Coordinates of N, CA, C and O and ligand atoms in Angstrom, one line a residue:
M1 N 80.6 -3.9 -15.1 CA 81.8 -3.5 -15.8 C 81.5 -2.2 -16.7 O 80.5 -2.0 -17.3
N2 N 82.5 -1.3 -16.3 CA 82.3 -0.2 -17.3 C 83.5 0.2 -18.2 O 84.5 0.0 -17.9
I3 N 83.1 0.1 -19.4 CA 83.9 0.0 -20.6 C 83.9 0.9 -21.6 O 82.8 1.4 -22.0
L4 N 85.0 1.5 -21.9 CA 85.2 2.8 -22.7 C 85.8 2.4 -24.1 O 87.0 1.6 -24.1
L5 N 85.2 2.7 -25.6 CA 85.6 2.5 -26.4 C 86.0 3.7 -27.2 O 85.5 4.6 -27.2
L6 N 87.4 3.7 -27.2 CA 87.9 4.9 -27.9 C 88.4 4.7 -29.4 O 88.9 3.8 -29.7
G7 N 88.5 5.7 -30.4 CA 89.1 5.4 -31.5 C 88.7 6.7 -32.5 O 87.7 7.1 -32.1
P8 N 89.3 6.8 -33.5 CA 88.9 7.7 -34.6 C 87.4 7.3 -35.1 O 87.1 6.3 -35.0
P9 N 86.8 8.2 -35.9 CA 85.5 8.1 -36.6 C 85.8 6.8 -37.4 O 86.7 6.9 -38.2
G10 N 85.1 5.9 -37.7 CA 84.9 4.8 -38.7 C 85.9 3.5 -38.2 O 86.2 2.7 -38.8
A11 N 86.2 3.7 -36.8 CA 87.2 2.8 -36.2 C 86.5 1.3 -36.2 O 87.0 0.4 -35.9
G12 N 85.1 1.4 -36.1 CA 84.4 0.3 -35.8 C 83.9 -0.1 -34.3 O 83.5 -1.0 -33.8
K13 N 84.0 1.1 -33.6 CA 83.5 0.9 -32.0 C 82.2 0.8 -32.1 O 81.7 -0.2 -31.2
G14 N 81.4 1.3 -32.9 CA 79.8 0.9 -32.9 C 79.5 -0.5 -33.1 O 78.7 -1.4 -32.4
T15 N 80.0 -1.1 -34.0 CA 79.8 -2.5 -34.8 C 80.2 -3.4 -33.3 O 80.0 -4.3 -32.9
Q16 N 81.6 -3.2 -33.0 CA 82.0 -4.0 -31.9 C 81.4 -3.6 -30.5 O 81.2 -4.6 -29.8
G17 N 80.9 -2.3 -30.5 CA 80.2 -2.0 -29.1 C 78.7 -3.0 -29.0 O 78.6 -3.3 -27.9
I18 N 78.1 -3.0 -30.0 CA 76.8 -4.1 -30.3 C 77.3 -5.4 -29.7 O 76.6 -5.9 -28.9
L19 N 78.2 -6.0 -30.4 CA 78.6 -7.5 -30.0 C 78.9 -7.5 -28.6 O 78.7 -8.7 -28.1
L20 N 79.7 -6.7 -28.1 CA 80.4 -6.5 -26.8 C 79.2 -6.5 -26.0 O 78.9 -7.2 -24.7
A21 N 78.3 -5.6 -26.1 CA 76.9 -5.4 -25.4 C 76.2 -6.7 -25.1 O 75.7 -7.2 -24.2
Q22 N 76.1 -7.4 -26.1 CA 75.2 -8.6 -26.4 C 76.1 -9.6 -25.4 O 75.5 -10.3 -24.6
T23 N 77.3 -9.7 -25.5 CA 78.4 -10.8 -25.1 C 77.9 -10.5 -23.5 O 77.7 -11.5 -22.7
L24 N 78.2 -9.2 -22.7 CA 78.4 -8.9 -21.8 C 76.8 -8.7 -21.0 O 76.8 -8.6 -19.8
G25 N 75.9 -8.6 -21.6 CA 74.3 -8.1 -21.2 C 74.5 -6.8 -20.5 O 73.8 -6.7 -19.9
L26 N 75.3 -6.0 -21.3 CA 75.1 -4.6 -20.7 C 74.7 -3.6 -21.9 O 74.8 -4.0 -22.8
P27 N 74.1 -2.4 -21.3 CA 73.7 -1.3 -22.4 C 74.7 -0.6 -22.8 O 75.9 -0.9 -22.2
K28 N 74.6 -0.5 -24.2 CA 75.6 0.5 -24.8 C 75.1 1.6 -25.1 O 73.8 1.6 -25.6
F29 N 75.8 2.7 -25.1 CA 75.1 4.3 -25.8 C 76.6 4.8 -26.3 O 77.7 4.8 -26.2
A30 N 76.4 5.5 -27.3 CA 77.0 6.1 -28.2 C 76.5 7.7 -28.3 O 75.4 7.8 -28.7
T31 N 77.5 8.7 -27.6 CA 76.7 9.8 -27.8 C 76.4 10.6 -28.9 O 75.6 11.3 -29.3
G32 N 77.3 10.0 -29.9 CA 77.2 10.4 -31.4 C 75.5 10.0 -32.0 O 74.9 10.7 -32.5
D33 N 75.1 8.9 -31.5 CA 73.7 8.1 -31.9 C 72.7 8.9 -31.2 O 71.7 9.3 -31.7
L34 N 73.1 9.4 -29.8 CA 72.0 10.1 -29.1 C 71.8 11.5 -29.7 O 70.8 12.2 -29.7
L35 N 73.2 12.0 -29.9 CA 73.0 13.4 -30.6 C 72.3 13.4 -32.1 O 71.6 14.3 -32.2
R36 N 72.6 12.5 -32.8 CA 71.9 12.4 -34.2 C 70.6 12.0 -34.0 O 69.7 12.6 -34.8
D37 N 69.8 11.5 -32.9 CA 68.4 11.2 -32.8 C 67.8 12.6 -32.2 O 66.6 12.9 -32.6
A38 N 68.7 13.4 -31.4 CA 68.1 14.5 -31.1 C 68.0 15.4 -32.1 O 66.9 16.4 -32.1
V39 N 69.0 15.6 -33.0 CA 68.8 16.3 -34.3 C 67.5 16.2 -35.1 O 66.6 16.9 -35.4
K40 N 67.6 14.8 -35.2 CA 66.5 14.2 -36.0 C 65.1 14.8 -35.4 O 64.2 15.0 -36.1
N41 N 64.9 14.5 -34.2 CA 63.7 14.7 -33.5 C 63.5 16.3 -33.3 O 62.3 16.8 -32.3
G42 N 64.5 17.1 -33.7 CA 64.3 18.5 -33.2 C 64.1 18.9 -31.6 O 63.4 19.8 -31.2
T43 N 64.7 18.2 -30.9 CA 64.6 18.5 -29.4 C 65.9 19.5 -29.2 O 66.7 20.0 -29.9
P44 N 65.5 20.1 -28.0 CA 66.6 21.5 -27.5 C 67.8 20.9 -27.7 O 68.9 21.7 -28.1
L45 N 68.3 19.9 -27.1 CA 69.6 19.3 -27.4 C 70.1 19.4 -28.7 O 71.2 19.8 -29.1
G46 N 69.2 18.5 -29.8 CA 69.5 18.4 -30.8 C 69.6 19.9 -31.8 O 70.6 20.1 -32.6
L47 N 68.9 20.7 -31.4 CA 69.0 22.3 -31.8 C 70.4 22.8 -31.4 O 71.0 23.7 -32.4
K48 N 70.7 22.5 -30.2 CA 71.9 23.1 -29.7 C 73.2 22.4 -30.7 O 74.3 23.0 -30.8
A49 N 73.1 21.1 -30.7 CA 74.3 20.2 -31.5 C 74.2 20.5 -32.8 O 75.4 20.0 -33.6
K50 N 73.3 20.6 -33.8 CA 73.3 20.4 -35.2 C 74.5 20.9 -35.9 O 75.0 20.2 -36.6
A51 N 74.4 22.1 -35.5 CA 75.3 22.8 -36.5 C 76.8 22.3 -36.5 O 77.6 22.2 -37.4
V52 N 77.2 22.2 -35.2 CA 78.4 21.5 -34.6 C 78.8 20.4 -35.1 O 79.9 20.3 -35.8
M53 N 77.7 19.5 -35.0 CA 78.0 18.1 -35.8 C 78.1 18.2 -37.2 O 79.0 17.5 -37.4
E54 N 77.5 18.8 -37.9 CA 77.5 19.1 -39.2 C 78.7 19.5 -39.6 O 79.5 19.1 -40.7
S55 N 79.5 20.2 -38.7 CA 80.7 20.6 -39.5 C 81.7 19.9 -39.0 O 83.2 19.9 -39.6
G56 N 81.6 18.9 -38.1 CA 82.9 18.1 -37.9 C 83.4 18.3 -36.8 O 84.3 17.5 -36.3
A57 N 83.0 19.3 -36.0 CA 83.7 19.9 -34.7 C 83.2 19.1 -33.6 O 82.1 18.3 -33.7
L58 N 83.6 19.3 -32.3 CA 83.2 18.4 -31.2 C 82.2 19.1 -30.5 O 82.2 20.6 -30.4
V59 N 81.0 18.9 -30.0 CA 79.9 19.3 -29.0 C 80.5 19.6 -27.8 O 81.6 19.0 -27.5
Q60 N 80.2 20.7 -27.0 CA 80.6 21.5 -26.1 C 80.7 20.3 -24.8 O 79.4 19.6 -24.7
D61 N 81.5 20.5 -24.1 CA 81.4 19.3 -23.0 C 80.3 19.0 -22.1 O 80.2 18.3 -21.7
D62 N 79.8 20.4 -21.9 CA 79.1 20.5 -20.5 C 77.5 19.5 -21.3 O 76.9 19.1 -20.7
I63 N 77.4 20.0 -22.6 CA 76.3 19.3 -23.2 C 76.3 17.6 -23.1 O 75.6 16.8 -23.0
I64 N 77.6 17.3 -23.6 CA 78.0 15.7 -23.5 C 77.8 15.2 -22.2 O 77.1 14.2 -21.6
L65 N 78.4 16.0 -21.2 CA 78.3 15.7 -19.8 C 76.9 15.4 -19.2 O 76.7 14.4 -18.3
G66 N 76.1 16.3 -19.9 CA 74.6 16.3 -19.4 C 74.0 15.0 -19.8 O 73.3 14.3 -19.3
V67 N 74.4 14.5 -21.3 CA 73.9 13.4 -22.0 C 74.2 12.2 -21.0 O 73.5 11.2 -20.7
V68 N 75.6 12.4 -20.7 CA 76.4 11.0 -19.8 C 75.5 10.9 -18.6 O 75.1 9.7 -18.2
R69 N 75.2 12.1 -17.7 CA 74.4 11.9 -16.7 C 73.0 11.1 -16.8 O 72.9 10.3 -15.8
E70 N 72.4 11.5 -17.6 CA 71.1 10.9 -18.0 C 71.5 9.5 -18.2 O 70.6 8.6 -17.5
E71 N 72.3 9.2 -19.0 CA 72.3 7.7 -19.5 C 72.8 6.9 -18.0 O 72.4 5.8 -17.7
L72 N 73.9 7.3 -17.4 CA 74.1 6.6 -16.1 C 73.0 6.6 -15.2 O 73.1 5.6 -14.2
A73 N 72.0 7.5 -15.1 CA 71.0 7.5 -14.2 C 69.7 6.5 -14.5 O 69.0 6.1 -13.7
K74 N 70.0 5.8 -15.7 CA 69.0 4.9 -15.9 C 69.1 3.8 -15.2 O 70.3 3.2 -15.0
P75 N 68.1 3.0 -14.8 CA 68.1 1.8 -14.0 C 69.0 0.5 -14.7 O 69.8 -0.2 -14.3
G76 N 68.7 0.5 -16.2 CA 69.7 -0.4 -16.8 C 70.9 -0.5 -16.8 O 71.8 -1.2 -17.1
A77 N 71.4 0.9 -16.5 CA 72.8 1.4 -16.2 C 73.6 0.8 -15.2 O 74.9 1.0 -15.0
A78 N 72.8 0.3 -14.0 CA 73.5 0.1 -12.6 C 74.5 -0.9 -12.7 O 75.5 -0.9 -12.0
Q79 N 74.4 -1.9 -13.6 CA 75.6 -3.2 -13.5 C 76.6 -2.6 -14.3 O 77.5 -3.5 -14.4
G80 N 76.5 -1.6 -15.2 CA 77.5 -1.3 -16.1 C 77.4 -0.9 -17.3 O 76.0 -1.1 -17.8
V81 N 78.2 -0.3 -18.2 CA 77.6 0.6 -19.4 C 78.9 0.3 -20.4 O 80.0 0.3 -20.0
I82 N 78.7 0.1 -21.7 CA 79.5 0.4 -22.5 C 79.4 1.8 -23.0 O 78.5 2.1 -23.7
F83 N 80.6 2.4 -23.0 CA 80.6 3.9 -23.5 C 81.1 3.8 -24.9 O 82.5 3.6 -25.1
D84 N 80.3 4.3 -25.9 CA 80.9 4.1 -27.4 C 81.2 5.3 -27.8 O 80.4 6.3 -28.0
G85 N 82.5 6.2 -27.8 CA 82.9 7.2 -28.1 C 82.3 8.1 -27.3 O 82.3 9.4 -27.8
V86 N 82.1 8.0 -26.2 CA 81.5 9.1 -25.4 C 82.6 10.2 -25.0 O 82.2 11.3 -24.5
V87 N 83.9 9.7 -24.6 CA 85.0 10.6 -23.9 C 85.7 11.0 -25.3 O 86.5 10.4 -25.9
R88 N 85.8 12.4 -25.5 CA 86.4 12.9 -26.7 C 87.6 13.9 -26.1 O 88.3 14.8 -27.1
T89 N 87.2 14.4 -25.0 CA 88.5 15.6 -24.3 C 88.9 15.5 -23.1 O 88.1 14.4 -22.4
I90 N 89.7 16.0 -22.7 CA 90.3 15.6 -21.2 C 89.2 16.1 -20.2 O 88.8 15.3 -19.4
P91 N 88.5 17.4 -20.4 CA 87.5 17.9 -19.4 C 86.3 16.6 -19.5 O 85.6 16.4 -18.3
Q92 N 86.0 16.0 -20.6 CA 84.9 14.9 -20.7 C 85.3 13.6 -19.8 O 84.7 13.0 -19.0
A93 N 86.6 13.3 -19.7 CA 87.2 12.2 -19.3 C 87.2 12.6 -17.9 O 86.7 11.8 -16.9
E94 N 87.4 13.9 -17.3 CA 87.7 14.4 -15.9 C 86.0 14.2 -15.5 O 85.4 13.6 -14.4
G95 N 85.1 14.7 -16.3 CA 83.7 15.0 -16.2 C 82.9 13.5 -15.8 O 82.4 13.1 -14.8
V96 N 83.4 12.6 -16.7 CA 82.7 11.2 -16.7 C 83.3 10.4 -15.4 O 82.5 9.6 -14.8
E97 N 84.6 10.6 -15.1 CA 85.2 9.9 -13.9 C 84.4 10.5 -12.5 O 84.0 9.4 -11.6
A98 N 84.1 11.6 -12.6 CA 83.3 12.3 -11.5 C 81.9 12.0 -11.5 O 81.4 11.6 -10.3
L99 N 81.1 11.5 -12.6 CA 79.8 10.9 -12.5 C 80.2 9.5 -11.9 O 79.0 9.0 -11.2
L100 N 81.0 9.0 -12.5 CA 81.1 7.3 -12.2 C 81.4 7.6 -10.6 O 80.7 6.6 -9.8
V101 N 82.2 8.2 -10.0 CA 82.6 8.1 -8.7 C 81.5 8.4 -7.5 O 81.2 7.9 -6.5
E102 N 80.6 9.7 -8.2 CA 79.3 9.7 -7.4 C 78.6 8.4 -7.2 O 77.5 8.4 -6.5
Q103 N 78.6 7.6 -8.3 CA 77.8 6.2 -8.0 C 79.0 5.0 -7.5 O 78.6 3.9 -7.9
H104 N 80.0 5.3 -6.9 CA 80.9 4.5 -6.4 C 81.4 3.6 -7.8 O 81.2 2.4 -7.4
R105 N 81.7 4.0 -8.7 CA 82.0 3.1 -9.9 C 83.2 3.7 -10.5 O 83.6 4.9 -9.9
K106 N 83.5 3.0 -11.5 CA 84.8 3.6 -12.3 C 85.1 3.0 -13.5 O 84.2 2.1 -13.9
M107 N 85.8 3.7 -14.4 CA 85.9 3.1 -15.7 C 87.0 1.8 -15.7 O 88.0 1.8 -15.1
D108 N 86.3 0.7 -15.8 CA 87.2 -0.5 -15.5 C 88.0 -1.0 -16.9 O 89.2 -1.4 -16.4
K109 N 87.6 -0.6 -18.1 CA 88.6 -0.9 -19.1 C 88.5 0.3 -20.1 O 87.4 0.7 -20.3
V110 N 89.4 0.5 -20.8 CA 89.2 1.4 -21.8 C 90.3 0.7 -22.9 O 91.6 0.3 -23.0
L111 N 89.4 0.8 -24.4 CA 89.9 0.0 -25.4 C 90.1 1.0 -26.6 O 89.1 1.7 -26.6
L112 N 91.3 1.0 -27.2 CA 91.4 2.0 -28.2 C 91.4 1.0 -29.7 O 92.2 0.2 -29.7
F113 N 90.6 1.6 -30.5 CA 90.8 0.9 -31.8 C 91.3 1.5 -32.8 O 91.5 2.8 -33.0
D114 N 92.8 0.9 -33.4 CA 93.5 1.5 -34.0 C 93.5 1.1 -35.4 O 93.3 -0.1 -36.0
V115 N 93.3 2.3 -36.1 CA 93.1 2.1 -37.6 C 94.0 3.1 -38.3 O 94.1 4.4 -37.7
S116 N 94.4 2.9 -39.6 CA 95.2 4.1 -40.2 C 94.2 5.2 -40.7 O 92.9 4.7 -41.0
D117 N 94.7 6.2 -41.0 CA 93.8 7.6 -41.5 C 93.5 7.1 -42.8 O 92.3 7.3 -43.2
Q118 N 94.2 6.6 -43.6 CA 94.1 6.0 -44.9 C 92.7 4.9 -45.0 O 92.0 5.0 -45.8
E119 N 92.8 4.0 -43.9 CA 91.6 2.9 -43.7 C 90.3 3.8 -43.3 O 89.4 3.4 -43.7
I120 N 90.6 5.0 -42.7 CA 89.2 5.3 -42.2 C 88.7 6.1 -43.3 O 87.5 6.2 -43.3
L121 N 89.6 7.0 -43.9 CA 88.9 7.7 -45.2 C 88.2 6.8 -46.0 O 87.0 7.0 -46.6
A122 N 88.8 5.6 -46.3 CA 88.0 4.4 -47.2 C 86.6 3.9 -46.6 O 85.7 4.1 -47.5
R123 N 86.7 3.8 -45.6 CA 85.3 3.4 -44.5 C 84.4 4.3 -44.6 O 83.4 4.1 -45.1
L124 N 84.9 5.6 -44.3 CA 84.0 6.7 -44.0 C 83.3 7.0 -45.6 O 82.2 7.3 -45.8
E125 N 83.9 7.0 -46.7 CA 83.5 7.2 -48.0 C 82.4 6.2 -48.3 O 81.5 6.5 -48.9
K126 N 82.7 4.7 -48.0 CA 81.9 3.6 -48.1 C 80.7 4.0 -47.4 O 79.3 3.9 -47.8
R127 N 80.9 4.5 -46.3 CA 79.6 4.6 -45.3 C 78.6 5.8 -45.8 O 77.5 5.9 -45.6
R128 N 79.5 6.8 -46.5 CA 78.5 8.0 -46.8 C 77.8 7.5 -47.7 O 76.6 8.0 -48.1
G129 N 78.1 6.7 -48.7 CA 77.4 5.8 -49.8 C 76.2 5.3 -49.2 O 74.9 5.4 -49.9
I130 N 76.3 4.7 -48.1 CA 75.3 3.7 -47.6 C 74.3 4.6 -46.7 O 73.2 4.5 -46.9
E131 N 74.8 5.5 -45.3 CA 74.1 6.0 -44.7 C 73.5 7.5 -45.0 O 72.8 7.9 -44.6
G132 N 74.7 8.1 -45.9 CA 74.0 9.4 -46.3 C 74.5 10.5 -45.2 O 73.7 11.4 -45.2
R133 N 75.0 10.1 -44.4 CA 75.6 11.1 -43.2 C 76.3 12.4 -43.6 O 77.2 12.4 -44.6
A134 N 75.6 13.7 -43.4 CA 76.2 14.7 -43.7 C 77.8 15.0 -43.3 O 78.8 15.3 -44.1
D135 N 77.9 14.7 -42.2 CA 79.5 14.7 -41.7 C 80.6 13.7 -42.1 O 81.6 13.5 -41.5
D136 N 80.1 12.6 -43.1 CA 80.8 12.1 -43.6 C 81.4 12.4 -45.1 O 82.0 11.5 -45.6
D137 N 80.9 13.6 -45.3 CA 81.6 14.3 -46.7 C 82.9 14.7 -46.5 O 83.5 14.7 -45.1
P138 N 83.7 14.7 -47.5 CA 85.4 14.7 -47.1 C 85.8 15.8 -46.1 O 86.3 15.4 -45.7
E139 N 84.9 17.0 -46.5 CA 85.4 18.2 -45.7 C 85.4 18.1 -44.2 O 85.9 18.1 -43.6
A140 N 84.2 17.4 -44.0 CA 83.6 17.3 -42.4 C 84.6 16.1 -41.8 O 84.7 16.2 -40.6
V141 N 84.8 15.0 -42.8 CA 85.7 13.9 -42.2 C 87.0 14.6 -41.8 O 87.6 14.3 -40.8
A142 N 87.7 15.4 -42.6 CA 89.2 15.9 -42.4 C 88.9 16.5 -41.2 O 89.8 16.6 -40.6
R143 N 87.9 17.5 -40.7 CA 87.5 18.2 -39.5 C 87.7 17.3 -38.5 O 88.0 17.4 -37.2
R144 N 86.7 16.0 -38.5 CA 86.8 15.1 -37.4 C 87.8 14.6 -37.3 O 88.0 14.2 -35.9
L145 N 88.8 14.3 -38.3 CA 90.1 13.6 -38.0 C 91.0 14.7 -37.4 O 91.7 14.3 -36.3
V146 N 91.1 15.7 -37.6 CA 91.7 17.1 -37.1 C 91.1 17.3 -35.5 O 92.0 17.0 -34.6
A147 N 90.0 17.1 -35.2 CA 89.5 17.1 -33.6 C 90.0 15.8 -33.1 O 90.3 16.0 -32.0
Y148 N 89.9 14.5 -33.7 CA 90.4 13.6 -33.2 C 91.8 13.5 -32.6 O 92.0 13.3 -31.5
R149 N 93.0 14.1 -33.5 CA 94.0 14.1 -33.2 C 94.4 15.1 -32.1 O 95.1 15.0 -31.4
A150 N 93.7 16.4 -32.5 CA 94.2 17.4 -31.5 C 93.4 17.1 -30.2 O 93.9 17.5 -29.0
Q151 N 92.1 16.8 -30.0 CA 91.1 16.6 -28.9 C 91.0 15.4 -28.3 O 91.2 15.5 -27.0
T152 N 91.3 14.3 -28.7 CA 90.7 13.0 -28.5 C 92.1 12.1 -28.2 O 92.2 11.5 -27.0
A153 N 93.0 12.4 -29.0 CA 94.2 11.6 -28.8 C 94.7 11.9 -27.4 O 95.3 10.9 -26.6
P154 N 94.9 13.0 -27.3 CA 95.4 13.3 -25.5 C 94.7 12.3 -24.5 O 95.3 12.4 -23.5
V155 N 93.4 12.2 -24.6 CA 92.6 11.5 -23.8 C 93.5 10.2 -23.3 O 93.0 9.5 -22.4
L156 N 94.2 9.7 -24.5 CA 94.8 8.2 -24.5 C 95.5 8.2 -23.3 O 95.8 7.7 -22.2
A157 N 96.7 9.2 -23.3 CA 97.7 9.7 -22.1 C 96.9 9.5 -20.7 O 97.5 9.1 -19.9
W158 N 95.9 10.2 -20.9 CA 94.8 10.6 -19.6 C 94.5 9.4 -19.0 O 95.0 9.1 -17.8
Y159 N 94.1 8.3 -19.8 CA 93.6 6.9 -19.5 C 94.9 5.8 -19.2 O 94.8 5.1 -18.4
E160 N 95.8 6.0 -19.9 CA 97.0 5.3 -19.9 C 97.5 5.6 -18.5 O 98.0 4.6 -17.8
A161 N 97.6 6.5 -17.8 CA 98.2 7.2 -16.5 C 97.3 6.4 -15.3 O 97.6 6.7 -14.2
R162 N 95.9 6.4 -15.6 CA 94.6 5.8 -14.7 C 94.6 4.4 -14.7 O 94.9 3.2 -14.2
T163 N 93.6 4.2 -15.9 CA 93.0 3.0 -16.3 C 94.0 1.8 -16.9 O 94.0 0.6 -16.8
G164 N 94.8 2.6 -17.9 CA 95.4 1.7 -18.6 C 94.5 1.8 -20.2 O 93.5 1.9 -20.0
V165 N 95.3 1.7 -20.9 CA 94.5 1.4 -22.5 C 94.9 0.3 -23.2 O 96.1 -0.1 -23.3
I166 N 93.8 -0.7 -23.4 CA 94.2 -1.7 -24.6 C 94.0 -1.4 -25.6 O 93.0 -1.2 -26.3
R167 N 95.0 -1.7 -26.6 CA 95.2 -1.4 -27.8 C 94.4 -2.4 -28.8 O 95.0 -3.7 -28.6
I168 N 93.5 -2.4 -29.7 CA 92.9 -3.3 -30.7 C 93.1 -3.1 -31.9 O 93.0 -1.7 -32.2
S169 N 93.7 -3.9 -32.8 CA 94.0 -3.9 -34.0 C 92.8 -3.9 -34.9 O 92.2 -4.9 -35.1
A170 N 92.1 -2.8 -35.2 CA 90.9 -2.7 -35.9 C 90.7 -3.0 -37.2 O 89.8 -2.3 -38.0
V171 N 91.7 -3.7 -37.6 CA 91.5 -3.9 -39.2 C 91.1 -5.4 -39.2 O 91.9 -6.3 -38.8
G172 N 90.5 -5.8 -40.5 CA 90.4 -7.1 -40.9 C 88.8 -7.6 -40.6 O 87.9 -6.9 -40.5
A173 N 88.7 -8.9 -40.3 CA 87.4 -9.2 -40.0 C 86.8 -9.0 -38.7 O 87.5 -8.7 -37.7
V174 N 85.4 -8.8 -38.9 CA 84.6 -8.1 -37.6 C 84.7 -9.4 -36.7 O 84.9 -9.0 -35.5
E175 N 84.9 -10.6 -36.8 CA 85.1 -11.7 -35.8 C 86.4 -11.8 -35.2 O 86.6 -11.6 -33.7
G176 N 87.5 -11.5 -36.0 CA 88.7 -11.3 -35.6 C 88.7 -10.1 -34.5 O 89.7 -10.3 -33.5
I177 N 88.4 -9.1 -34.8 CA 88.4 -8.1 -34.0 C 87.7 -8.3 -32.6 O 88.0 -7.8 -31.5
A178 N 86.4 -8.7 -32.8 CA 85.6 -9.0 -31.6 C 86.4 -9.8 -30.8 O 86.1 -10.0 -29.4
R179 N 87.0 -10.9 -31.3 CA 87.9 -11.8 -30.4 C 88.9 -11.1 -29.6 O 89.2 -11.3 -28.2
Q180 N 89.6 -10.2 -30.2 CA 90.6 -9.4 -29.3 C 89.9 -8.6 -28.4 O 90.2 -8.1 -27.1
V181 N 88.5 -7.9 -28.7 CA 87.7 -7.3 -27.7 C 87.5 -8.0 -26.5 O 87.5 -7.6 -25.4
R182 N 86.9 -9.1 -26.8 CA 86.6 -10.3 -25.6 C 87.7 -10.5 -24.9 O 87.8 -10.7 -23.7
E183 N 88.8 -10.7 -25.5 CA 90.2 -10.9 -24.6 C 90.5 -9.9 -23.7 O 91.0 -10.0 -22.9
A184 N 90.5 -8.6 -24.4 CA 90.8 -7.4 -23.6 C 89.8 -7.1 -22.3 O 90.4 -7.1 -21.6
V185 N 88.5 -7.7 -22.6 CA 87.7 -7.5 -21.1 C 87.8 -8.6 -20.5 O 87.0 -8.8 -19.1
G186 N 88.1 -9.8 -20.9 CA 88.3 -11.0 -20.3 C 87.1 -11.9 -20.1 O 86.8 -12.6 -19.2
V187 N 86.5 -11.9 -21.1 CA 85.4 -12.8 -21.5 C 85.6 -13.7 -22.7 O 86.1 -13.5 -23.6
Ligands
AMP201 P1 80.0 9.9 -34.2 O1 78.7 9.4 -34.7 O2 80.8 9.4 -32.9 O3 81.2 10.1 -35.3 O4 79.8 11.3 -33.7 C1 79.4 12.4 -34.5 C2 79.5 13.6 -33.9 O5 78.7 13.8 -32.8 C3 80.8 14.4 -33.8 O6 81.6 14.5 -35.1 C4 80.6 15.3 -32.8 O7 80.3 16.5 -33.5 C5 79.4 14.8 -31.9 N1 79.9 14.1 -30.5 C6 79.6 12.9 -30.4 N2 80.2 12.4 -29.4 C7 81.1 13.3 -28.7 C8 81.7 13.6 -27.6 N3 82.1 12.9 -26.7 N4 82.1 14.8 -27.7 C9 81.7 15.9 -28.7 N5 81.5 15.8 -29.6 C10 80.7 14.7 -29.8

């Protein structure tokens, strides 16, 4: 089963993605995590992505699709993958669909983690204190939310018209949200 987790920064996709991956026994990957590793290790991918990431803008679609292609080619991905925040523009949605079709697969479920802007700002401020991520500073967060509204929110309509989108109310206890996620994927 291939499952896409969508939602604004700080919505809890990462936390819930890990739990769901354990429940389903599937690998999970987040383009944000892979890009951060690449930046840390100074790889060519990291060098290309660093400044854009720090500004809070989105990395180019072709770079993201290259990362997705590599992840889907891994043997562990053959039974399905949890895509955590991997699709953030319509060209990415189209590109990921094409990559899945090449492997005779499709996106089976799309889950939207719904959280208010006010809650996101509070969560990211807290995370900044813990993880010290450069792009959790207030200015970068504001740009990330603008990118989300302008470029990622339209992706919802794209999937609504195809796979459908299941909304998760991503506020409250982790276990309560995890229950909604399990119900959404039917486990
Ligand atoms: P995240 O950890 O998911 O908040 O991602 C951190 C940053 O990585 C984002 O602000 C973007 O600059 C970049 N990024 C991660 N995933 C994508 C994607 N699918 N498309 C474009 N940029 C991305």
